[in-house]
Amino acid sequence: MIDWAEIIRREGPAVWRTAYRLLRNRADADECYQETFLSALELSNRQPVHNWPALLQRLTTSRAIDRLRKQLRRRRREEVADLALAAGPEEDPAEQAEARELAGALRSALARIPVKQAEVFCLHELGGWSYQQIAEQVGMTVNAVGVMLHRARQKLQEILKLQDQLSAALNHQRQK
Amino acid sequence: MSESRHEPSEEILNRAIAATRQLPLPAGPAPDVELRALALLNDASRRPKTMLLSRILPVPWSSKATALLAAAATLLVMFVALSSMTGRALAFDEVVAVINKVRSATWKTTTTVQRTPEEKVVANGVGMFLAPAHERTETTTGGAKSIVIADGEKNRLVIYAPSTKTASFIDLKNVSAEQGSPMGKSFQGMQELVARAQAGKSGKVERLGAQTIDGRAAEGFRIELGSIEVKIWADPKTSLPIRVEHLRTSPPEVHIVMTDFQVDVELDESLFSLDVPEGYTVQQPLEIDLSKKPISYLAETLKIAAELNGGVFPANLQGEDGLHTVAQSFAKSLMEKKGEDAAPSMRQVQDLISKLGGAIGFLSALTPDHDWHYAGRDVKWNTPDRPIFWYRAHKSSATYTVLYADLSMKEVAAGEVPNLPSTEGARNR
């Protein structure tokens, strides 16, 4: 019998913070947190889990990216101008505007690249995982992880640059 | 970011990564979020593993849905409490007579639940009313849609989550004919509120005068009922509402705005059916027993609060450290336990929400006219003959209901109310 209370006590805060870092919204982070543990339960029914922290971090990242993509699709449907995913209403007002804007732009860009690439990118760049750790958790070779990360960075750079140029053009137009 | 348009792409990405890493993060989820997750896991763990979990997991008990459901339970009990505490049946004036002729109506609604100072849940939607007491509300929060159908004749309410194909019911038990069902009364309940206020039966009424609301000439009323404030803007010619704002100021703060009313519109009866569509999974129903006095919810919640607080009643009922913190304390206590003791089921969570929602609803309905007092601070549960709370049903009531530390209740004559210092209430003494 898995001691879920102990797992939630030990790993829950890190899981939630990982979700919040990507979603910047408490309500979304709460749901992502819940989905992560339910996915972990489902997975643990099929196979033994040897590394709970790694599994939960990977599942959280994957669920959060999935939510970012859904948000993006919804915004497109609603035809809302979307240079960056809007920040949640309850964000800390003390956050610096520029950092918030940059982080929002990255979240928006992450929703636009392939899921696997986004996942590998987040685990490495935001989670601090090594290529080896990612390879073990995602079931890829270390080389494949490197290639995927390289592609993710290239695509993100392109999107961020484009967003930057669009944003600059809009600002320029407003100033006229 | 716009200032860096000549910056190399890689530099922008690196700065975005650094910004994402450096933005401050809260310490973790709220304890009640942990509790819900734990309850879900324990419930799901007990089910046969061959079943497809994604089909059976009660996802509606997510934080957003729980907040809204708790708000619904709170408002339901508040309505019941108001009905039971304002005395006799009300004489409806001309305005209400006009509105009562409405056979169907639609409106837009926005509900905001401020769960914590930094966290709120917003739901936008449309409401529909079909006489005599059917109501349907379709809301969207965080991109997830939910549909609530209330049937005041069957005393049943169902919440559908189309994204997860789940249905959660709230059943009202022991509804008296005299009292009537509070379900399906977002529209009519408002009319009753106006009628009460206009007839001077409950709450303070302030005329807000004439204003242009949503582009139309309107006359407004502000009604204060304890921690509830209702602003109603009505068309002076038709007496029909234009905009209604409902604000509960004590935590968790709930703000409901209803606008764009259309009356006597064609609505298909099937929109109000309680038959669960094929493919939906029905969750454990939440029951609210109306034969219980509203104060019973307070008593039950105080018992839980005392158990979580070393057998001592909480210092306050409302405010920052009020009863709404019971859910968090409950979650914390479970997180500190291990093994079987730490395995709450969804039924326990629902039970807690039901009691807490009822208690908060009861407190929200209290006004200075109820002359209520709380004196439970530092008092141990089960202390004999120790009053911890007392109030009167209405201004002209000859008796007070007294709640004791062993959670027994007694009706006492107005001249025999406890002579104790109270820490909270209409008039501290």
XYZ file of C-alpha atoms in Angstrom:
605
model
C 0.000 0.000 0.000
C 1.458 3.333 -1.055
C 1.631 5.919 1.724
C 0.136 8.822 -0.224
C 0.028 11.091 2.818
C 3.789 10.775 3.175
C 4.386 11.271 -0.564
C 2.173 14.358 -0.628
C 3.846 15.723 2.498
C 7.355 15.139 1.115
C 6.927 15.932 -2.577
C 3.720 17.978 -2.708
C 5.234 21.444 -2.251
C 7.820 20.890 -5.015
C 5.159 19.486 -7.344
C 2.920 22.480 -6.749
C 5.740 25.002 -7.189
C 6.721 23.379 -10.485
C 3.144 23.757 -11.689
C 2.886 27.318 -10.425
C 6.184 28.323 -12.055
C 4.754 27.388 -15.441
C 1.147 28.443 -14.935
C 1.512 31.487 -12.624
C -1.998 30.995 -11.357
C -3.005 29.315 -8.110
C -6.221 27.739 -9.314
C -4.522 26.215 -12.347
C -1.573 25.073 -10.246
C -3.999 23.424 -7.807
C -5.648 21.450 -10.591
C -2.341 20.538 -12.168
C -1.127 19.351 -8.765
C -4.159 17.120 -8.393
C -3.893 15.741 -11.911
C -0.227 14.951 -11.330
C -0.911 12.807 -8.305
C -3.797 11.038 -10.012
C -1.565 10.269 -12.992
C 1.084 9.010 -10.596
C -1.470 6.724 -8.987
C -2.539 5.369 -12.349
C 1.076 4.782 -13.301
C 1.938 3.142 -9.999
C -0.871 0.656 -10.596
C 0.900 -0.498 -13.728
C 4.524 -0.530 -12.596
C 6.614 -0.063 -9.466
C 7.901 3.460 -8.921
C 11.570 3.713 -7.936
C 12.017 7.461 -7.969
C 8.962 9.393 -6.814
C 10.479 12.887 -6.927
C 11.614 12.429 -10.535
C 8.350 10.841 -11.650
C 6.247 13.554 -10.046
C 8.363 16.372 -11.451
C 8.110 14.914 -14.936
C 4.360 14.375 -14.674
C 3.827 17.904 -13.318
C 5.847 19.435 -16.126
C 3.953 17.428 -18.697
C 0.545 18.347 -17.207
C 1.459 22.019 -16.912
C 2.603 22.175 -20.544
C -0.611 20.496 -21.561
C -2.522 23.237 -19.730
C -0.454 25.960 -21.352
C -1.303 24.512 -24.757
C -5.002 24.352 -23.904
C -4.896 27.960 -22.757
C -3.273 28.933 -26.028
C -5.883 27.063 -28.094
C -8.662 28.676 -26.121
C -7.228 32.126 -26.616
C -6.924 31.522 -30.314
C -10.542 30.445 -30.449
C -11.554 33.506 -28.539
C -9.473 35.604 -30.926
C -7.741 37.339 -28.084
C -4.503 39.120 -28.953
C -1.904 36.816 -27.588
C 1.624 38.087 -27.571
C 2.063 36.485 -24.219
C -0.213 34.390 -22.066
C -1.857 36.738 -19.658
C -0.701 36.527 -16.098
C -3.163 35.307 -13.475
C -5.055 38.006 -11.618
C -3.581 37.030 -8.288
C 0.040 37.461 -9.239
C 2.342 39.043 -6.732
C 2.253 42.771 -7.495
C 5.871 43.093 -6.348
C 7.126 41.076 -9.284
C 9.120 43.106 -11.657
C 7.191 43.972 -14.775
C 9.966 43.028 -17.134
C 10.647 39.662 -15.540
C 6.946 38.954 -15.599
C 6.716 39.892 -19.241
C 9.692 37.748 -20.177
C 8.417 34.770 -18.199
C 4.980 35.180 -19.780
C 6.541 35.254 -23.220
C 8.454 32.059 -22.490
C 5.299 30.325 -21.258
C 3.505 31.386 -24.387
C 6.360 30.120 -26.547
C 6.458 26.799 -24.687
C 2.830 26.248 -25.615
C 3.755 26.591 -29.282
C 6.521 23.999 -29.596
C 6.103 20.192 -29.626
C 5.120 18.767 -26.243
C 8.141 16.507 -25.829
C 10.538 19.317 -26.644
C 8.805 21.621 -24.168
C 8.955 18.936 -21.498
C 12.668 18.245 -21.983
C 13.404 21.961 -22.071
C 11.543 22.633 -18.802
C 13.120 19.701 -16.990
C 16.610 20.837 -17.997
C 16.375 24.620 -17.925
C 13.862 25.178 -15.150
C 14.131 21.929 -13.181
C 17.921 21.684 -13.391
C 17.877 18.053 -14.526
C 20.943 16.593 -16.257
C 20.711 14.982 -19.694
C 21.242 11.618 -18.002
C 18.340 12.138 -15.566
C 16.020 13.211 -18.363
C 17.062 10.251 -20.510
C 16.255 7.830 -17.696
C 12.870 9.324 -16.909
C 11.677 9.988 -20.445
C 13.069 6.764 -21.915
C 15.460 8.264 -24.463
C 19.186 8.123 -25.072
C 21.340 10.923 -23.708
C 22.178 11.975 -27.276
C 18.511 12.156 -28.211
C 17.869 14.376 -25.199
C 20.644 16.701 -26.368
C 19.203 16.899 -29.862
C 15.707 17.530 -28.576
C 16.888 20.246 -26.237
C 18.808 21.920 -29.047
C 15.712 21.929 -31.260
C 13.567 23.238 -28.446
C 15.949 26.122 -27.829
C 16.054 26.981 -31.543
C 12.275 27.076 -31.839
C 11.836 29.020 -28.621
C 14.417 31.561 -29.763
C 12.575 32.037 -33.045
C 9.222 32.493 -31.325
C 10.579 34.833 -28.668
C 12.366 36.931 -31.262
C 9.199 37.168 -33.311
C 7.163 38.080 -30.239
C 9.765 40.680 -29.339
C 9.600 42.252 -32.774
C 5.798 42.240 -32.780
C 5.732 43.776 -29.344
C 8.185 46.475 -30.409
C 6.143 47.220 -33.538
C 2.953 47.530 -31.497
C 4.628 49.855 -29.011
C 5.977 51.940 -31.848
C 2.513 52.197 -33.369
C 0.991 53.211 -30.040
C 3.563 55.957 -29.581
C 2.748 57.495 -32.976
C 10.998 42.894 -23.696
C 10.224 45.447 -26.371
C 13.326 47.430 -25.474
C 15.519 44.544 -26.571
C 14.433 44.188 -30.163
C 18.007 44.230 -31.476
C 19.087 41.614 -28.991
C 20.314 38.227 -30.298
C 17.690 35.494 -30.057
C 19.740 33.373 -27.689
C 20.145 36.241 -25.280
C 16.383 36.816 -25.160
C 15.791 33.137 -24.421
C 18.401 33.117 -21.666
C 16.894 36.195 -20.103
C 13.409 34.632 -20.288
C 14.694 31.481 -18.583
C 16.363 33.541 -15.860
C 13.196 35.589 -15.389
C 11.082 32.447 -15.075
C 13.489 31.044 -12.499
C 13.671 34.227 -10.462
C 9.976 35.047 -10.181
C 8.927 34.400 -6.584
C 7.027 31.208 -5.856
C 4.591 30.550 -2.997
C 5.731 27.845 -0.574
C 3.232 25.275 -1.766
C -0.429 24.452 -2.119
C -3.043 25.470 0.423
C -3.686 22.690 2.962
C -7.198 22.104 1.676
C -5.759 21.430 -1.787
C -3.475 18.803 -0.268
C -6.455 17.353 1.562
C -8.514 17.030 -1.594
C -5.650 15.354 -3.419
C -5.160 12.922 -0.557
C -8.864 12.117 -0.402
C -8.958 11.511 -4.151
C -5.947 9.233 -4.009
C -7.337 7.258 -1.106
C -10.715 6.862 -2.775
C -9.162 5.901 -6.080
C -6.747 3.463 -4.387
C -9.674 1.563 -2.944
C -11.297 1.018 -6.341
C -10.536 -2.058 -8.465
C -7.388 -1.425 -10.463
C -8.906 -2.846 -13.602
C -11.204 0.158 -13.888
C -10.059 3.033 -15.996
C -9.131 5.667 -13.462
C -9.603 8.568 -15.775
C -13.247 7.531 -16.122
C -13.995 7.268 -12.429
C -11.933 9.902 -10.702
C -14.067 12.613 -9.213
C -12.337 15.454 -10.990
C -15.142 17.940 -10.230
C -13.631 18.098 -6.778
C -10.884 20.219 -8.152
C -10.099 23.430 -6.329
C -12.239 25.609 -8.587
C -15.238 23.326 -8.475
C -14.926 22.843 -4.732
C -14.781 26.570 -4.153
C -17.908 27.089 -6.214
C -19.703 24.134 -4.662
C -18.807 25.340 -1.179
C -20.118 28.760 -2.150
C -23.332 27.163 -3.427
C -23.773 25.242 -0.169
C -23.063 28.390 1.819
C -25.604 30.434 -0.088
C -28.224 27.694 0.120
C -27.979 27.459 3.883
C -27.804 31.227 4.177
C -31.073 31.430 2.304
C -32.609 28.835 4.595
C -31.281 30.675 7.622
C -32.753 33.929 6.379
C -36.107 32.273 5.822
C -36.171 30.790 9.276
C -34.978 33.873 11.076
C -37.197 36.519 9.607
C -40.381 35.215 11.144
C -43.687 35.057 9.371
C -44.484 34.898 5.679
C -44.014 38.146 3.849
C -46.470 40.415 2.190
C -45.331 40.973 -1.368
C -45.632 44.461 -2.657
C -46.293 45.679 -6.133
C -42.761 45.153 -7.366
C -42.700 41.549 -6.329
C -46.182 40.977 -7.692
C -44.954 42.109 -11.072
C -41.854 39.957 -10.954
C -43.796 36.942 -9.745
C -45.698 36.886 -12.987
C -42.488 36.090 -14.827
C -42.656 32.540 -16.148
C -39.155 32.340 -17.498
C -36.037 34.455 -17.519
C -32.399 34.479 -18.562
C -29.488 36.569 -17.338
C -25.712 36.757 -17.367
C -23.820 36.049 -14.184
C -20.311 36.478 -12.846
C -19.370 34.794 -9.591
C -16.097 35.586 -7.845
C -14.987 33.561 -4.838
C -12.025 35.055 -2.987
C -10.628 31.907 -1.427
C -7.616 33.590 0.172
C -6.347 37.182 -0.025
C -4.239 36.312 -3.032
C -6.397 33.663 -4.642
C -9.740 34.031 -6.319
C -11.905 31.901 -8.584
C -13.989 33.671 -11.208
C -16.857 32.014 -13.058
C -18.743 33.664 -15.913
C -21.964 32.273 -17.185
C -25.609 32.485 -18.042
C -28.590 31.743 -15.856
C -32.030 30.510 -16.898
C -35.210 30.324 -14.882
C -38.388 28.402 -15.653
C -41.371 28.647 -13.309
C -42.147 27.375 -10.817
C -38.634 26.630 -9.525
C -36.288 25.355 -12.200
C -32.963 26.937 -12.777
C -29.982 26.264 -14.996
C -26.643 28.034 -14.779
C -23.845 27.459 -17.254
C -20.527 28.814 -16.072
C -16.985 28.796 -17.312
C -14.053 29.120 -14.983
C -10.461 28.794 -16.095
C -11.676 27.431 -19.421
C -13.619 24.595 -17.786
C -17.372 24.625 -18.217
C -19.828 23.503 -15.581
C -23.595 23.290 -15.673
C -25.743 23.543 -12.555
C -29.392 22.530 -12.752
C -31.579 23.140 -9.711
C -35.068 21.774 -9.260
C -36.947 23.420 -6.413
C -39.775 20.892 -6.747
C -37.511 17.887 -6.317
C -35.144 19.689 -3.941
C -32.256 18.479 -6.000
C -29.355 20.209 -7.660
C -26.828 18.681 -10.027
C -23.465 19.987 -11.163
C -22.188 18.645 -14.481
C -18.578 18.852 -15.594
C -18.719 18.168 -19.363
C -14.937 18.008 -19.695
C -14.707 15.078 -17.299
C -18.214 13.684 -17.816
C -19.054 13.727 -14.122
C -22.209 14.692 -12.254
C -22.351 15.767 -8.573
C -25.699 16.065 -6.803
C -26.777 18.127 -3.794
C -29.964 16.848 -2.166
C -32.040 18.812 0.285
C -33.665 16.619 2.909
C -36.747 17.362 5.025
C -37.868 20.530 3.280
C -41.028 21.739 4.986
C -43.973 22.909 2.903
C -44.085 26.125 4.879
C -40.435 26.898 4.321
C -40.283 25.836 0.695
C -37.175 24.954 -1.227
C -34.405 27.480 -1.627
C -33.346 25.759 -4.835
C -34.020 27.361 -8.169
C -34.414 30.731 -6.527
C -31.575 32.878 -7.767
C -34.245 34.860 -9.556
C -37.210 34.509 -7.225
C -35.071 34.591 -4.094
C -33.927 38.000 -5.153
C -37.524 39.112 -5.464
C -38.222 37.902 -1.953
C -35.216 39.755 -0.703
C -36.479 42.983 -2.240
C -39.905 42.375 -0.803
C -38.525 41.780 2.670
C -36.338 44.793 2.517
C -39.094 47.027 1.191
C -41.505 45.782 3.808
C -38.875 46.436 6.460
C -38.823 42.810 7.497
C -35.103 42.224 7.481
C -31.883 44.079 6.994
C -31.162 47.716 6.473
C -32.312 49.263 3.217
C -30.761 52.280 1.660
C -32.134 53.921 -1.426
C -29.384 54.509 -3.941
C -31.514 56.820 -6.064
C -31.743 57.029 -9.822
C -28.754 56.202 -12.000
C -27.953 54.959 -15.449
C -27.001 51.323 -15.128
C -25.784 49.364 -18.130
C -27.134 52.173 -20.334
C -30.607 52.190 -18.816
C -32.395 54.371 -16.315
C -32.568 52.535 -13.017
C -33.438 52.961 -9.385
C -31.277 51.280 -6.837
C -31.552 49.746 -3.398
C -28.766 48.643 -1.135
C -29.708 45.996 1.374
C -27.441 44.976 4.212
C -27.995 41.688 5.971
C -25.152 41.004 8.370
C -22.127 40.389 6.190
C -24.276 40.245 3.064
C -24.735 43.297 0.904
C -27.122 43.256 -2.034
C -27.458 46.060 -4.563
C -30.475 45.872 -6.812
C -30.995 48.190 -9.753
C -34.473 47.981 -11.214
C -36.253 49.554 -14.157
C -38.592 52.218 -12.684
C -41.192 51.564 -15.382
C -41.389 47.767 -15.298
C -40.007 47.060 -11.802
C -37.887 44.334 -13.347
C -34.236 44.032 -12.347
C -31.477 45.441 -14.522
C -28.466 44.580 -12.428
C -28.074 42.732 -9.141
C -24.884 42.579 -7.114
C -24.584 40.239 -4.199
C -21.530 40.540 -1.965
C -20.643 38.474 1.050
C -17.866 40.345 2.807
C -16.773 37.798 5.392
C -14.281 35.185 4.174
C -14.462 33.454 1.824
C -15.765 36.546 0.031
C -18.345 35.768 -2.640
C -19.403 38.368 -5.201
C -22.200 37.552 -7.630
C -23.234 39.968 -10.382
C -26.359 39.291 -12.449
C -27.071 41.409 -15.543
C -28.791 41.340 -18.941
C -32.120 40.043 -17.674
C -34.598 38.879 -20.288
C -38.036 37.775 -19.125
C -40.686 35.482 -20.544
C -38.403 33.939 -23.097
C -38.897 30.541 -24.754
C -36.951 27.894 -22.836
C -37.135 24.181 -23.535
C -38.011 22.095 -20.484
C -35.268 19.629 -21.354
C -32.741 22.286 -20.353
C -33.842 21.754 -16.760
C -33.878 17.956 -16.691
C -32.094 16.205 -13.836
C -31.628 13.015 -15.861
C -27.915 12.341 -16.087
C -26.789 12.139 -19.712
C -25.305 8.895 -20.946
C -21.603 8.551 -20.347
C -21.547 10.634 -17.181
C -20.307 9.226 -13.875
C -22.351 10.189 -10.823
C -20.386 11.219 -7.718
C -21.329 10.675 -4.098
C -24.228 13.114 -3.428
C -23.915 15.872 -0.859
C -26.931 16.059 1.479
C -28.199 19.105 3.342
C -30.774 18.381 5.999
C -33.185 21.287 6.349
C -34.892 19.820 9.390
C -31.774 20.779 11.244
C -31.798 24.263 12.673
C -29.246 26.394 10.847
C -27.399 26.785 14.139
C -26.761 23.020 14.121
C -24.264 23.525 11.313
C -22.438 25.982 13.520
C -22.464 23.529 16.421
C -21.083 20.697 14.283
C -18.390 22.893 12.798
C -17.410 24.218 16.227
C -16.994 20.643 17.398
C -14.630 19.895 14.514
C -12.788 23.155 15.154
C -12.347 22.281 18.832
C -11.115 18.790 18.011
C -8.503 20.294 15.739
C -7.520 22.838 18.363
C -6.692 20.627 21.334
C -10.272 20.539 22.562
C -10.598 24.329 22.776
C -13.085 26.377 20.758
C -11.713 28.888 18.259
C -11.059 32.485 19.249
C -13.333 33.896 16.552
C -16.029 32.781 14.154
C -15.421 35.332 11.416
C -12.471 37.290 10.086
C -8.981 36.134 9.207
C -8.820 33.403 11.842
C -12.507 32.525 11.618
C -14.277 29.261 10.922
C -13.237 29.145 7.286
C -9.789 28.078 8.477
C -11.262 24.779 9.714
C -10.764 23.170 6.295
C -7.105 24.125 6.343
C -6.644 22.876 9.897
C -8.411 19.647 8.984
C -6.079 19.173 6.036
C -3.006 19.982 8.101
C -3.942 17.511 10.803
C -4.339 14.777 8.225
C -1.060 15.614 6.565
C 0.676 15.132 9.905
C -0.896 11.714 10.406
C 0.231 8.506 8.818
C -1.355 5.254 7.754
C -5.074 4.566 7.908
C -5.787 7.660 10.041
C -4.551 9.820 7.206
C -6.968 8.396 4.693
C -9.906 10.774 4.336
C -12.516 9.788 1.823
C -14.359 12.116 -0.489
C -17.382 11.542 1.736
C -15.507 13.025 4.685
C -14.430 15.986 2.615
C -17.992 16.496 1.374
C -19.285 16.171 4.917
C -16.858 18.828 6.092
C -17.779 21.164 3.242
C -21.461 20.654 3.969
C -21.094 21.513 7.673
C -18.705 24.373 7.117
C -20.790 25.812 4.285
C -23.847 25.615 6.515
C -22.085 27.289 9.435
C -20.762 30.111 7.290
C -24.169 30.496 5.664
C -25.799 30.726 9.095
C -23.320 33.335 10.311
C -23.689 35.321 7.103
C -27.420 35.590 7.656
C -27.073 37.072 11.135
C -27.777 40.768 11.550
C -27.537 43.082 14.553
C -31.265 42.435 15.064
C -30.405 38.855 15.968
C -28.343 40.181 18.886
C -25.886 37.335 18.551
C -22.835 36.712 20.704
C -19.898 34.349 20.606
C -18.065 33.612 23.848
C -16.154 30.447 22.977
C -12.616 31.827 23.066
C -10.386 29.638 25.299
C -13.388 27.542 26.363
C -12.892 23.769 26.428
C -15.298 21.547 24.569
C -17.758 19.791 26.944
C -17.339 22.315 29.760
C -20.646 21.895 31.635
C -23.225 24.685 31.531
C -20.934 27.051 29.659
C -22.701 29.100 26.965
C -20.545 29.797 23.929
C -23.065 31.318 21.506
C -26.533 32.830 21.729
C -28.876 34.706 19.431
C -32.554 35.455 18.921
C -34.532 34.425 15.849
C -35.735 37.938 15.132
C -36.050 41.348 16.718
C -39.347 40.710 18.437
C -38.437 37.229 19.607
C -39.162 36.625 23.288
C -36.531 33.905 23.594
C -32.888 33.335 22.748
C -31.284 30.125 21.523
C -28.202 29.337 23.577
C -25.485 26.941 22.434
C -23.391 25.425 25.221
C -19.848 24.075 25.259
C -21.144 20.500 25.208
C -22.997 21.594 22.039
C -26.412 21.197 23.595
C -28.956 23.944 22.882
C -31.632 25.546 24.973
C -34.269 28.236 24.471
C -34.132 30.790 27.266
C -36.249 33.849 28.011
C -34.834 37.174 26.880
C -34.233 38.154 30.510
C -32.113 35.068 31.104
C -29.504 35.436 28.379
C -25.988 34.571 29.541
C -24.251 37.341 31.379
C -20.846 36.674 29.877
C -18.341 38.788 27.984
C -18.575 37.926 24.318
C -15.680 38.373 21.949
C -17.700 38.620 18.809
C -21.211 39.529 17.821
C -23.636 42.322 17.214
C -22.708 44.107 20.439
C -19.715 42.887 22.377
C -20.159 43.138 26.083
